Amino acid sequence: MKAERLLIVVSAPSGAGKTTLCEEAVRRVPGLVHSVSYTTRSPRPDESDGRDYHFVGEATFRQMVAEGAFAEWATVHGHLYGTSRRDLEAHFAAGNDVILDIDTQGAAILREAYRDGVFVFILPPSFAQLEARLRGRRTDRSEEIARRLERARAEMAAYPLYEYVVVNDDVERAVGMLYAIITAERSKSRRFTPAPEMAPGR
Ligand code: 5GP
């Protein structure tokens, strides 16, 4: 599959600040939308259905898997998460570029399906900082935090598989880098459609 529009896939260990960076990127980059994933995990107090995730039961999720509704899906921290193929295609059809905030397993699936995708890994400045951020969140129980830390360590090892790395030592700087990456990718000559009179070989 070759997307005419840009597909930006962002992964990071939990607590690296990926959600904030993706939200800021959507706010600042015209024509960039975030695709809302499906998940079987329960909403956190500040989350709402349809905005942060589509919160569904496991039976519904499994049914969607069986129907081939997901461009990718994975089990993360014991819950199921997936990107709707239809949502993705609808965003592209509307002329938008799409940013996805997904784990490394999902990114690996999309790397095969969307070869033209842009893969960005967000790293925290240090593991100690990551731990502090996860503990500071206070929305997850301590065993959940321990599980996320263990997984974060494993996830960080995946960064060489991504084209770009952004170290989130400062949100403003990191958003600036993400903006620059998206702008540069949009400017690639192979993505440029010239006006007929400007087409090469005319
Ligand atoms: P959280 O539960 O903290 O919102 O997200 C947990 C992890 O699941 C994060 O790494 C997030 O990027 C990932 N995730 C969110 N949506 C999707 C999705 O649609 N597919 C996959 N593979 N991972 C997702």
mmCIF file with all atom_site columns, C-alpha atoms and ligand atoms in Angstrom:
data_model
loop_
_atom_site.group_PDB
_atom_site.id
_atom_site.type_symbol
_atom_site.label_atom_id
_atom_site.label_alt_id
_atom_site.label_comp_id
_atom_site.label_asym_id
_atom_site.label_entity_id
_atom_site.label_seq_id
_atom_site.pdbx_PDB_ins_code
_atom_site.Cartn_x
_atom_site.Cartn_y
_atom_site.Cartn_z
_atom_site.occupancy
_atom_site.B_iso_or_equiv
_atom_site.pdbx_formal_charge
_atom_site.auth_seq_id
_atom_site.auth_comp_id
_atom_site.auth_asym_id
_atom_site.auth_atom_id
_atom_site.pdbx_PDB_model_num
ATOM   1   C CA  . MET A 1 1   ? 0.000   0.000   0.000   1.00 0.00 ? 1   MET A CA  1
ATOM   2   C CA  . LYS A 1 2   ? 1.303   3.471   -0.787  1.00 0.00 ? 2   LYS A CA  1
ATOM   3   C CA  . ALA A 1 3   ? -0.359  6.309   1.076   1.00 0.00 ? 3   ALA A CA  1
ATOM   4   C CA  . GLU A 1 4   ? -0.566  9.492   -0.961  1.00 0.00 ? 4   GLU A CA  1
ATOM   5   C CA  . ARG A 1 5   ? -0.728  11.355  2.290   1.00 0.00 ? 5   ARG A CA  1
ATOM   6   C CA  . LEU A 1 6   ? 1.811   11.170  5.094   1.00 0.00 ? 6   LEU A CA  1
ATOM   7   C CA  . LEU A 1 7   ? 1.479   8.563   7.823   1.00 0.00 ? 7   LEU A CA  1
ATOM   8   C CA  . ILE A 1 8   ? 3.548   9.549   10.851  1.00 0.00 ? 8   ILE A CA  1
ATOM   9   C CA  . VAL A 1 9   ? 3.998   6.776   13.376  1.00 0.00 ? 9   VAL A CA  1
ATOM   10  C CA  . VAL A 1 10  ? 5.230   7.842   16.791  1.00 0.00 ? 10  VAL A CA  1
ATOM   11  C CA  . SER A 1 11  ? 6.343   5.358   19.449  1.00 0.00 ? 11  SER A CA  1
ATOM   12  C CA  . ALA A 1 12  ? 7.939   5.873   22.828  1.00 0.00 ? 12  ALA A CA  1
ATOM   13  C CA  . PRO A 1 13  ? 8.232   4.181   26.163  1.00 0.00 ? 13  PRO A CA  1
ATOM   14  C CA  . SER A 1 14  ? 5.326   5.023   28.442  1.00 0.00 ? 14  SER A CA  1
ATOM   15  C CA  . GLY A 1 15  ? 6.053   8.308   30.245  1.00 0.00 ? 15  GLY A CA  1
ATOM   16  C CA  . ALA A 1 16  ? 8.302   9.820   27.559  1.00 0.00 ? 16  ALA A CA  1
ATOM   17  C CA  . GLY A 1 17  ? 5.702   12.522  26.913  1.00 0.00 ? 17  GLY A CA  1
ATOM   18  C CA  . LYS A 1 18  ? 4.554   11.183  23.569  1.00 0.00 ? 18  LYS A CA  1
ATOM   19  C CA  . THR A 1 19  ? 0.860   12.039  23.983  1.00 0.00 ? 19  THR A CA  1
ATOM   20  C CA  . THR A 1 20  ? 1.614   15.718  24.695  1.00 0.00 ? 20  THR A CA  1
ATOM   21  C CA  . LEU A 1 21  ? 3.999   15.917  21.731  1.00 0.00 ? 21  LEU A CA  1
ATOM   22  C CA  . CYS A 1 22  ? 1.474   14.363  19.358  1.00 0.00 ? 22  CYS A CA  1
ATOM   23  C CA  . GLU A 1 23  ? -1.296  16.692  20.572  1.00 0.00 ? 23  GLU A CA  1
ATOM   24  C CA  . GLU A 1 24  ? 0.947   19.727  20.113  1.00 0.00 ? 24  GLU A CA  1
ATOM   25  C CA  . ALA A 1 25  ? 1.980   18.576  16.645  1.00 0.00 ? 25  ALA A CA  1
ATOM   26  C CA  . VAL A 1 26  ? -1.696  18.320  15.633  1.00 0.00 ? 26  VAL A CA  1
ATOM   27  C CA  . ARG A 1 27  ? -2.344  21.809  17.026  1.00 0.00 ? 27  ARG A CA  1
ATOM   28  C CA  . ARG A 1 28  ? 0.537   23.351  15.120  1.00 0.00 ? 28  ARG A CA  1
ATOM   29  C CA  . VAL A 1 29  ? 0.721   21.477  11.824  1.00 0.00 ? 29  VAL A CA  1
ATOM   30  C CA  . PRO A 1 30  ? -2.132  22.325  9.419   1.00 0.00 ? 30  PRO A CA  1
ATOM   31  C CA  . GLY A 1 31  ? -3.722  19.292  7.784   1.00 0.00 ? 31  GLY A CA  1
ATOM   32  C CA  . LEU A 1 32  ? -2.422  16.872  10.423  1.00 0.00 ? 32  LEU A CA  1
ATOM   33  C CA  . VAL A 1 33  ? -4.909  14.765  12.384  1.00 0.00 ? 33  VAL A CA  1
ATOM   34  C CA  . HIS A 1 34  ? -4.568  12.192  15.131  1.00 0.00 ? 34  HIS A CA  1
ATOM   35  C CA  . SER A 1 35  ? -6.279  8.885   14.558  1.00 0.00 ? 35  SER A CA  1
ATOM   36  C CA  . VAL A 1 36  ? -8.208  7.830   17.674  1.00 0.00 ? 36  VAL A CA  1
ATOM   37  C CA  . SER A 1 37  ? -7.389  4.223   18.569  1.00 0.00 ? 37  SER A CA  1
ATOM   38  C CA  . TYR A 1 38  ? -9.638  1.521   19.956  1.00 0.00 ? 38  TYR A CA  1
ATOM   39  C CA  . THR A 1 39  ? -8.761  0.005   23.322  1.00 0.00 ? 39  THR A CA  1
ATOM   40  C CA  . THR A 1 40  ? -10.141 -2.445  25.841  1.00 0.00 ? 40  THR A CA  1
ATOM   41  C CA  . ARG A 1 41  ? -8.555  -0.633  28.796  1.00 0.00 ? 41  ARG A CA  1
ATOM   42  C CA  . SER A 1 42  ? -10.779 1.490   31.065  1.00 0.00 ? 42  SER A CA  1
ATOM   43  C CA  . PRO A 1 43  ? -10.795 5.260   30.636  1.00 0.00 ? 43  PRO A CA  1
ATOM   44  C CA  . ARG A 1 44  ? -8.688  7.278   33.085  1.00 0.00 ? 44  ARG A CA  1
ATOM   45  C CA  . PRO A 1 45  ? -10.562 10.028  34.979  1.00 0.00 ? 45  PRO A CA  1
ATOM   46  C CA  . ASP A 1 46  ? -9.584  12.772  32.525  1.00 0.00 ? 46  ASP A CA  1
ATOM   47  C CA  . GLU A 1 47  ? -10.252 10.757  29.376  1.00 0.00 ? 47  GLU A CA  1
ATOM   48  C CA  . SER A 1 48  ? -13.362 10.712  27.260  1.00 0.00 ? 48  SER A CA  1
ATOM   49  C CA  . ASP A 1 49  ? -14.688 8.190   24.778  1.00 0.00 ? 49  ASP A CA  1
ATOM   50  C CA  . GLY A 1 50  ? -14.145 9.158   21.153  1.00 0.00 ? 50  GLY A CA  1
ATOM   51  C CA  . ARG A 1 51  ? -11.580 11.833  22.002  1.00 0.00 ? 51  ARG A CA  1
ATOM   52  C CA  . ASP A 1 52  ? -8.740  9.923   23.689  1.00 0.00 ? 52  ASP A CA  1
ATOM   53  C CA  . TYR A 1 53  ? -9.769  6.441   22.609  1.00 0.00 ? 53  TYR A CA  1
ATOM   54  C CA  . HIS A 1 54  ? -12.790 4.499   21.499  1.00 0.00 ? 54  HIS A CA  1
ATOM   55  C CA  . PHE A 1 55  ? -13.247 2.445   24.674  1.00 0.00 ? 55  PHE A CA  1
ATOM   56  C CA  . VAL A 1 56  ? -14.721 -0.949  23.778  1.00 0.00 ? 56  VAL A CA  1
ATOM   57  C CA  . GLY A 1 57  ? -15.205 -4.328  25.427  1.00 0.00 ? 57  GLY A CA  1
ATOM   58  C CA  . GLU A 1 58  ? -12.976 -7.255  24.564  1.00 0.00 ? 58  GLU A CA  1
ATOM   59  C CA  . ALA A 1 59  ? -15.735 -9.055  22.623  1.00 0.00 ? 59  ALA A CA  1
ATOM   60  C CA  . THR A 1 60  ? -16.248 -6.014  20.383  1.00 0.00 ? 60  THR A CA  1
ATOM   61  C CA  . PHE A 1 61  ? -12.510 -5.650  19.869  1.00 0.00 ? 61  PHE A CA  1
ATOM   62  C CA  . ARG A 1 62  ? -12.082 -9.353  18.976  1.00 0.00 ? 62  ARG A CA  1
ATOM   63  C CA  . GLN A 1 63  ? -15.010 -9.086  16.558  1.00 0.00 ? 63  GLN A CA  1
ATOM   64  C CA  . MET A 1 64  ? -13.303 -6.129  14.867  1.00 0.00 ? 64  MET A CA  1
ATOM   65  C CA  . VAL A 1 65  ? -10.066 -8.134  14.620  1.00 0.00 ? 65  VAL A CA  1
ATOM   66  C CA  . ALA A 1 66  ? -11.995 -10.978 12.975  1.00 0.00 ? 66  ALA A CA  1
ATOM   67  C CA  . GLU A 1 67  ? -13.523 -8.543  10.482  1.00 0.00 ? 67  GLU A CA  1
ATOM   68  C CA  . GLY A 1 68  ? -10.095 -7.165  9.550   1.00 0.00 ? 68  GLY A CA  1
ATOM   69  C CA  . ALA A 1 69  ? -11.081 -3.738  10.865  1.00 0.00 ? 69  ALA A CA  1
ATOM   70  C CA  . PHE A 1 70  ? -7.602  -2.916  12.172  1.00 0.00 ? 70  PHE A CA  1
ATOM   71  C CA  . ALA A 1 71  ? -4.612  -1.709  10.166  1.00 0.00 ? 71  ALA A CA  1
ATOM   72  C CA  . GLU A 1 72  ? -2.634  -2.920  13.177  1.00 0.00 ? 72  GLU A CA  1
ATOM   73  C CA  . TRP A 1 73  ? -3.424  -4.054  16.701  1.00 0.00 ? 73  TRP A CA  1
ATOM   74  C CA  . ALA A 1 74  ? -1.432  -5.271  19.679  1.00 0.00 ? 74  ALA A CA  1
ATOM   75  C CA  . THR A 1 75  ? -1.619  -6.283  23.324  1.00 0.00 ? 75  THR A CA  1
ATOM   76  C CA  . VAL A 1 76  ? -0.004  -3.588  25.467  1.00 0.00 ? 76  VAL A CA  1
ATOM   77  C CA  . HIS A 1 77  ? 0.174   -3.783  29.271  1.00 0.00 ? 77  HIS A CA  1
ATOM   78  C CA  . GLY A 1 78  ? -2.413  -6.568  29.161  1.00 0.00 ? 78  GLY A CA  1
ATOM   79  C CA  . HIS A 1 79  ? -4.956  -4.548  27.147  1.00 0.00 ? 79  HIS A CA  1
ATOM   80  C CA  . LEU A 1 80  ? -5.795  -4.564  23.458  1.00 0.00 ? 80  LEU A CA  1
ATOM   81  C CA  . TYR A 1 81  ? -5.149  -1.499  21.287  1.00 0.00 ? 81  TYR A CA  1
ATOM   82  C CA  . GLY A 1 82  ? -5.803  -1.041  17.577  1.00 0.00 ? 82  GLY A CA  1
ATOM   83  C CA  . THR A 1 83  ? -5.893  1.459   14.729  1.00 0.00 ? 83  THR A CA  1
ATOM   84  C CA  . SER A 1 84  ? -9.030  1.396   12.606  1.00 0.00 ? 84  SER A CA  1
ATOM   85  C CA  . ARG A 1 85  ? -8.228  0.878   8.945   1.00 0.00 ? 85  ARG A CA  1
ATOM   86  C CA  . ARG A 1 86  ? -11.410 2.696   7.943   1.00 0.00 ? 86  ARG A CA  1
ATOM   87  C CA  . ASP A 1 87  ? -10.612 5.762   10.099  1.00 0.00 ? 87  ASP A CA  1
ATOM   88  C CA  . LEU A 1 88  ? -7.124  5.915   8.623   1.00 0.00 ? 88  LEU A CA  1
ATOM   89  C CA  . GLU A 1 89  ? -8.383  5.750   5.041   1.00 0.00 ? 89  GLU A CA  1
ATOM   90  C CA  . ALA A 1 90  ? -11.107 8.333   5.791   1.00 0.00 ? 90  ALA A CA  1
ATOM   91  C CA  . HIS A 1 91  ? -8.495  10.790  7.075   1.00 0.00 ? 91  HIS A CA  1
ATOM   92  C CA  . PHE A 1 92  ? -6.382  10.274  3.965   1.00 0.00 ? 92  PHE A CA  1
ATOM   93  C CA  . ALA A 1 93  ? -9.436  10.598  1.696   1.00 0.00 ? 93  ALA A CA  1
ATOM   94  C CA  . ALA A 1 94  ? -10.221 13.929  3.383   1.00 0.00 ? 94  ALA A CA  1
ATOM   95  C CA  . GLY A 1 95  ? -6.751  15.105  2.364   1.00 0.00 ? 95  GLY A CA  1
ATOM   96  C CA  . ASN A 1 96  ? -5.176  14.963  5.800   1.00 0.00 ? 96  ASN A CA  1
ATOM   97  C CA  . ASP A 1 97  ? -1.888  13.574  7.020   1.00 0.00 ? 97  ASP A CA  1
ATOM   98  C CA  . VAL A 1 98  ? -2.215  11.271  10.022  1.00 0.00 ? 98  VAL A CA  1
ATOM   99  C CA  . ILE A 1 99  ? -0.175  10.935  13.193  1.00 0.00 ? 99  ILE A CA  1
ATOM   100 C CA  . LEU A 1 100 ? -0.439  7.702   15.179  1.00 0.00 ? 100 LEU A CA  1
ATOM   101 C CA  . ASP A 1 101 ? 0.676   7.240   18.768  1.00 0.00 ? 101 ASP A CA  1
ATOM   102 C CA  . ILE A 1 102 ? 1.197   3.485   18.951  1.00 0.00 ? 102 ILE A CA  1
ATOM   103 C CA  . ASP A 1 103 ? 3.511   0.926   20.544  1.00 0.00 ? 103 ASP A CA  1
ATOM   104 C CA  . THR A 1 104 ? 6.514   -0.716  18.886  1.00 0.00 ? 104 THR A CA  1
ATOM   105 C CA  . GLN A 1 105 ? 4.612   -3.915  17.943  1.00 0.00 ? 105 GLN A CA  1
ATOM   106 C CA  . GLY A 1 106 ? 1.988   -1.921  16.063  1.00 0.00 ? 106 GLY A CA  1
ATOM   107 C CA  . ALA A 1 107 ? 4.676   0.198   14.414  1.00 0.00 ? 107 ALA A CA  1
ATOM   108 C CA  . ALA A 1 108 ? 6.426   -2.968  13.192  1.00 0.00 ? 108 ALA A CA  1
ATOM   109 C CA  . ILE A 1 109 ? 3.181   -4.095  11.499  1.00 0.00 ? 109 ILE A CA  1
ATOM   110 C CA  . LEU A 1 110 ? 2.687   -0.714  9.816   1.00 0.00 ? 110 LEU A CA  1
ATOM   111 C CA  . ARG A 1 111 ? 6.303   -0.607  8.666   1.00 0.00 ? 111 ARG A CA  1
ATOM   112 C CA  . GLU A 1 112 ? 5.396   -3.525  6.385   1.00 0.00 ? 112 GLU A CA  1
ATOM   113 C CA  . ALA A 1 113 ? 1.973   -2.239  5.324   1.00 0.00 ? 113 ALA A CA  1
ATOM   114 C CA  . TYR A 1 114 ? 2.833   1.451   4.821   1.00 0.00 ? 114 TYR A CA  1
ATOM   115 C CA  . ARG A 1 115 ? 6.364   1.484   3.457   1.00 0.00 ? 115 ARG A CA  1
ATOM   116 C CA  . ASP A 1 116 ? 6.123   5.192   2.829   1.00 0.00 ? 116 ASP A CA  1
ATOM   117 C CA  . GLY A 1 117 ? 5.328   5.934   6.497   1.00 0.00 ? 117 GLY A CA  1
ATOM   118 C CA  . VAL A 1 118 ? 7.532   8.130   8.637   1.00 0.00 ? 118 VAL A CA  1
ATOM   119 C CA  . PHE A 1 119 ? 8.611   6.448   11.875  1.00 0.00 ? 119 PHE A CA  1
ATOM   120 C CA  . VAL A 1 120 ? 9.592   8.610   14.827  1.00 0.00 ? 120 VAL A CA  1
ATOM   121 C CA  . PHE A 1 121 ? 10.800  7.415   18.236  1.00 0.00 ? 121 PHE A CA  1
ATOM   122 C CA  . ILE A 1 122 ? 10.550  9.659   21.289  1.00 0.00 ? 122 ILE A CA  1
ATOM   123 C CA  . LEU A 1 123 ? 13.141  9.058   23.999  1.00 0.00 ? 123 LEU A CA  1
ATOM   124 C CA  . PRO A 1 124 ? 13.132  10.461  27.520  1.00 0.00 ? 124 PRO A CA  1
ATOM   125 C CA  . PRO A 1 125 ? 16.369  12.264  28.465  1.00 0.00 ? 125 PRO A CA  1
ATOM   126 C CA  . SER A 1 126 ? 17.160  9.487   30.966  1.00 0.00 ? 126 SER A CA  1
ATOM   127 C CA  . PHE A 1 127 ? 15.654  6.397   32.540  1.00 0.00 ? 127 PHE A CA  1
ATOM   128 C CA  . ALA A 1 128 ? 15.546  8.174   35.919  1.00 0.00 ? 128 ALA A CA  1
ATOM   129 C CA  . GLN A 1 129 ? 13.430  10.948  34.381  1.00 0.00 ? 129 GLN A CA  1
ATOM   130 C CA  . LEU A 1 130 ? 11.106  8.399   32.860  1.00 0.00 ? 130 LEU A CA  1
ATOM   131 C CA  . GLU A 1 131 ? 10.592  6.738   36.242  1.00 0.00 ? 131 GLU A CA  1
ATOM   132 C CA  . ALA A 1 132 ? 9.921   10.116  37.880  1.00 0.00 ? 132 ALA A CA  1
ATOM   133 C CA  . ARG A 1 133 ? 7.333   11.003  35.217  1.00 0.00 ? 133 ARG A CA  1
ATOM   134 C CA  . LEU A 1 134 ? 5.543   7.692   35.576  1.00 0.00 ? 134 LEU A CA  1
ATOM   135 C CA  . ARG A 1 135 ? 5.405   7.987   39.369  1.00 0.00 ? 135 ARG A CA  1
ATOM   136 C CA  . GLY A 1 136 ? 4.293   11.619  39.130  1.00 0.00 ? 136 GLY A CA  1
ATOM   137 C CA  . ARG A 1 137 ? 1.277   10.685  37.052  1.00 0.00 ? 137 ARG A CA  1
ATOM   138 C CA  . ARG A 1 138 ? -0.433  9.070   40.057  1.00 0.00 ? 138 ARG A CA  1
ATOM   139 C CA  . THR A 1 139 ? -3.191  7.725   37.862  1.00 0.00 ? 139 THR A CA  1
ATOM   140 C CA  . ASP A 1 140 ? -1.793  4.201   37.703  1.00 0.00 ? 140 ASP A CA  1
ATOM   141 C CA  . ARG A 1 141 ? -1.359  1.760   40.577  1.00 0.00 ? 141 ARG A CA  1
ATOM   142 C CA  . SER A 1 142 ? 2.213   0.940   41.692  1.00 0.00 ? 142 SER A CA  1
ATOM   143 C CA  . GLU A 1 143 ? 2.245   -2.556  40.169  1.00 0.00 ? 143 GLU A CA  1
ATOM   144 C CA  . GLU A 1 144 ? 1.033   -0.973  36.936  1.00 0.00 ? 144 GLU A CA  1
ATOM   145 C CA  . ILE A 1 145 ? 3.940   1.501   37.115  1.00 0.00 ? 145 ILE A CA  1
ATOM   146 C CA  . ALA A 1 146 ? 6.445   -1.312  37.723  1.00 0.00 ? 146 ALA A CA  1
ATOM   147 C CA  . ARG A 1 147 ? 5.042   -3.188  34.715  1.00 0.00 ? 147 ARG A CA  1
ATOM   148 C CA  . ARG A 1 148 ? 5.286   -0.066  32.541  1.00 0.00 ? 148 ARG A CA  1
ATOM   149 C CA  . LEU A 1 149 ? 8.893   0.591   33.631  1.00 0.00 ? 149 LEU A CA  1
ATOM   150 C CA  . GLU A 1 150 ? 9.949   -2.938  32.790  1.00 0.00 ? 150 GLU A CA  1
ATOM   151 C CA  . ARG A 1 151 ? 8.289   -2.639  29.424  1.00 0.00 ? 151 ARG A CA  1
ATOM   152 C CA  . ALA A 1 152 ? 9.745   0.832   28.819  1.00 0.00 ? 152 ALA A CA  1
ATOM   153 C CA  . ARG A 1 153 ? 13.243  -0.555  29.170  1.00 0.00 ? 153 ARG A CA  1
ATOM   154 C CA  . ALA A 1 154 ? 12.510  -3.181  26.519  1.00 0.00 ? 154 ALA A CA  1
ATOM   155 C CA  . GLU A 1 155 ? 10.731  -0.677  24.251  1.00 0.00 ? 155 GLU A CA  1
ATOM   156 C CA  . MET A 1 156 ? 13.620  1.786   24.278  1.00 0.00 ? 156 MET A CA  1
ATOM   157 C CA  . ALA A 1 157 ? 15.797  -0.839  22.627  1.00 0.00 ? 157 ALA A CA  1
ATOM   158 C CA  . ALA A 1 158 ? 13.625  -0.539  19.503  1.00 0.00 ? 158 ALA A CA  1
ATOM   159 C CA  . TYR A 1 159 ? 14.670  3.010   18.632  1.00 0.00 ? 159 TYR A CA  1
ATOM   160 C CA  . PRO A 1 160 ? 17.206  2.024   15.897  1.00 0.00 ? 160 PRO A CA  1
ATOM   161 C CA  . LEU A 1 161 ? 14.294  0.652   13.843  1.00 0.00 ? 161 LEU A CA  1
ATOM   162 C CA  . TYR A 1 162 ? 12.874  4.191   13.528  1.00 0.00 ? 162 TYR A CA  1
ATOM   163 C CA  . GLU A 1 163 ? 14.009  6.780   10.996  1.00 0.00 ? 163 GLU A CA  1
ATOM   164 C CA  . TYR A 1 164 ? 13.987  9.641   13.473  1.00 0.00 ? 164 TYR A CA  1
ATOM   165 C CA  . VAL A 1 165 ? 14.697  10.005  17.183  1.00 0.00 ? 165 VAL A CA  1
ATOM   166 C CA  . VAL A 1 166 ? 13.459  12.944  19.230  1.00 0.00 ? 166 VAL A CA  1
ATOM   167 C CA  . VAL A 1 167 ? 14.784  13.311  22.779  1.00 0.00 ? 167 VAL A CA  1
ATOM   168 C CA  . ASN A 1 168 ? 12.079  14.910  24.892  1.00 0.00 ? 168 ASN A CA  1
ATOM   169 C CA  . ASP A 1 169 ? 14.245  16.894  27.300  1.00 0.00 ? 169 ASP A CA  1
ATOM   170 C CA  . ASP A 1 170 ? 12.145  19.997  26.729  1.00 0.00 ? 170 ASP A CA  1
ATOM   171 C CA  . VAL A 1 171 ? 8.600   19.909  25.303  1.00 0.00 ? 171 VAL A CA  1
ATOM   172 C CA  . GLU A 1 172 ? 8.982   23.079  23.240  1.00 0.00 ? 172 GLU A CA  1
ATOM   173 C CA  . ARG A 1 173 ? 12.228  21.870  21.658  1.00 0.00 ? 173 ARG A CA  1
ATOM   174 C CA  . ALA A 1 174 ? 10.854  18.367  21.058  1.00 0.00 ? 174 ALA A CA  1
ATOM   175 C CA  . VAL A 1 175 ? 7.658   19.681  19.416  1.00 0.00 ? 175 VAL A CA  1
ATOM   176 C CA  . GLY A 1 176 ? 9.847   21.901  17.246  1.00 0.00 ? 176 GLY A CA  1
ATOM   177 C CA  . MET A 1 177 ? 11.782  18.835  16.101  1.00 0.00 ? 177 MET A CA  1
ATOM   178 C CA  . LEU A 1 178 ? 8.593   16.916  15.334  1.00 0.00 ? 178 LEU A CA  1
ATOM   179 C CA  . TYR A 1 179 ? 7.312   19.912  13.370  1.00 0.00 ? 179 TYR A CA  1
ATOM   180 C CA  . ALA A 1 180 ? 10.587  20.072  11.436  1.00 0.00 ? 180 ALA A CA  1
ATOM   181 C CA  . ILE A 1 181 ? 10.480  16.346  10.628  1.00 0.00 ? 181 ILE A CA  1
ATOM   182 C CA  . ILE A 1 182 ? 6.910   16.558  9.320   1.00 0.00 ? 182 ILE A CA  1
ATOM   183 C CA  . THR A 1 183 ? 7.670   19.681  7.283   1.00 0.00 ? 183 THR A CA  1
ATOM   184 C CA  . ALA A 1 184 ? 10.784  18.109  5.758   1.00 0.00 ? 184 ALA A CA  1
ATOM   185 C CA  . GLU A 1 185 ? 8.922   14.900  4.908   1.00 0.00 ? 185 GLU A CA  1
ATOM   186 C CA  . ARG A 1 186 ? 6.131   16.894  3.266   1.00 0.00 ? 186 ARG A CA  1
ATOM   187 C CA  . SER A 1 187 ? 8.726   18.716  1.163   1.00 0.00 ? 187 SER A CA  1
ATOM   188 C CA  . LYS A 1 188 ? 10.278  15.585  -0.345  1.00 0.00 ? 188 LYS A CA  1
ATOM   189 C CA  . SER A 1 189 ? 10.354  15.807  -4.129  1.00 0.00 ? 189 SER A CA  1
ATOM   190 C CA  . ARG A 1 190 ? 8.806   12.358  -4.556  1.00 0.00 ? 190 ARG A CA  1
ATOM   191 C CA  . ARG A 1 191 ? 5.699   13.603  -2.719  1.00 0.00 ? 191 ARG A CA  1
ATOM   192 C CA  . PHE A 1 192 ? 5.387   16.661  -4.939  1.00 0.00 ? 192 PHE A CA  1
ATOM   193 C CA  . THR A 1 193 ? 2.699   16.700  -7.610  1.00 0.00 ? 193 THR A CA  1
ATOM   194 C CA  . PRO A 1 194 ? 3.615   19.383  -10.150 1.00 0.00 ? 194 PRO A CA  1
ATOM   195 C CA  . ALA A 1 195 ? 1.117   21.405  -12.137 1.00 0.00 ? 195 ALA A CA  1
ATOM   196 C CA  . PRO A 1 196 ? 0.794   19.823  -15.613 1.00 0.00 ? 196 PRO A CA  1
ATOM   197 C CA  . GLU A 1 197 ? 2.848   22.541  -17.316 1.00 0.00 ? 197 GLU A CA  1
ATOM   198 C CA  . MET A 1 198 ? 5.658   22.002  -14.780 1.00 0.00 ? 198 MET A CA  1
ATOM   199 C CA  . ALA A 1 199 ? 5.829   18.215  -15.123 1.00 0.00 ? 199 ALA A CA  1
ATOM   200 C CA  . PRO A 1 200 ? 9.334   16.934  -15.963 1.00 0.00 ? 200 PRO A CA  1
ATOM   201 C CA  . GLY A 1 201 ? 9.816   15.864  -19.607 1.00 0.00 ? 201 GLY A CA  1
ATOM   202 C CA  . ARG A 1 202 ? 7.100   18.124  -20.894 1.00 0.00 ? 202 ARG A CA  1
HETATM 203 P P1  . 5GP B 2 .   ? -2.026  4.250   27.256  1.00 0.00 ? 1   5GP B P1  1
HETATM 204 O O1  . 5GP B 2 .   ? -2.860  3.153   27.811  1.00 0.00 ? 1   5GP B O1  1
HETATM 205 O O2  . 5GP B 2 .   ? -1.025  4.757   28.260  1.00 0.00 ? 1   5GP B O2  1
HETATM 206 O O3  . 5GP B 2 .   ? -2.845  5.346   26.630  1.00 0.00 ? 1   5GP B O3  1
HETATM 207 O O4  . 5GP B 2 .   ? -1.176  3.642   26.050  1.00 0.00 ? 1   5GP B O4  1
HETATM 208 C C1  . 5GP B 2 .   ? -0.370  2.530   26.267  1.00 0.00 ? 1   5GP B C1  1
HETATM 209 C C2  . 5GP B 2 .   ? 0.419   2.232   25.016  1.00 0.00 ? 1   5GP B C2  1
HETATM 210 O O5  . 5GP B 2 .   ? -0.448  1.777   23.971  1.00 0.00 ? 1   5GP B O5  1
HETATM 211 C C3  . 5GP B 2 .   ? 1.182   3.424   24.454  1.00 0.00 ? 1   5GP B C3  1
HETATM 212 O O6  . 5GP B 2 .   ? 2.487   3.001   24.113  1.00 0.00 ? 1   5GP B O6  1
HETATM 213 C C4  . 5GP B 2 .   ? 0.402   3.782   23.217  1.00 0.00 ? 1   5GP B C4  1
HETATM 214 O O7  . 5GP B 2 .   ? 1.232   4.369   22.235  1.00 0.00 ? 1   5GP B O7  1
HETATM 215 C C5  . 5GP B 2 .   ? -0.077  2.414   22.777  1.00 0.00 ? 1   5GP B C5  1
HETATM 216 N N1  . 5GP B 2 .   ? -1.210  2.509   21.849  1.00 0.00 ? 1   5GP B N1  1
HETATM 217 C C6  . 5GP B 2 .   ? -2.230  3.401   21.864  1.00 0.00 ? 1   5GP B C6  1
HETATM 218 N N2  . 5GP B 2 .   ? -3.055  3.181   20.838  1.00 0.00 ? 1   5GP B N2  1
HETATM 219 C C7  . 5GP B 2 .   ? -2.535  2.146   20.143  1.00 0.00 ? 1   5GP B C7  1
HETATM 220 C C8  . 5GP B 2 .   ? -2.932  1.458   18.952  1.00 0.00 ? 1   5GP B C8  1
HETATM 221 O O8  . 5GP B 2 .   ? -3.929  1.763   18.303  1.00 0.00 ? 1   5GP B O8  1
HETATM 222 N N3  . 5GP B 2 .   ? -2.149  0.428   18.557  1.00 0.00 ? 1   5GP B N3  1
HETATM 223 C C9  . 5GP B 2 .   ? -1.030  0.049   19.228  1.00 0.00 ? 1   5GP B C9  1
HETATM 224 N N4  . 5GP B 2 .   ? -0.309  -0.962  18.729  1.00 0.00 ? 1   5GP B N4  1
HETATM 225 N N5  . 5GP B 2 .   ? -0.622  0.672   20.342  1.00 0.00 ? 1   5GP B N5  1
HETATM 226 C C10 . 5GP B 2 .   ? -1.367  1.704   20.799  1.00 0.00 ? 1   5GP B C10 1
#
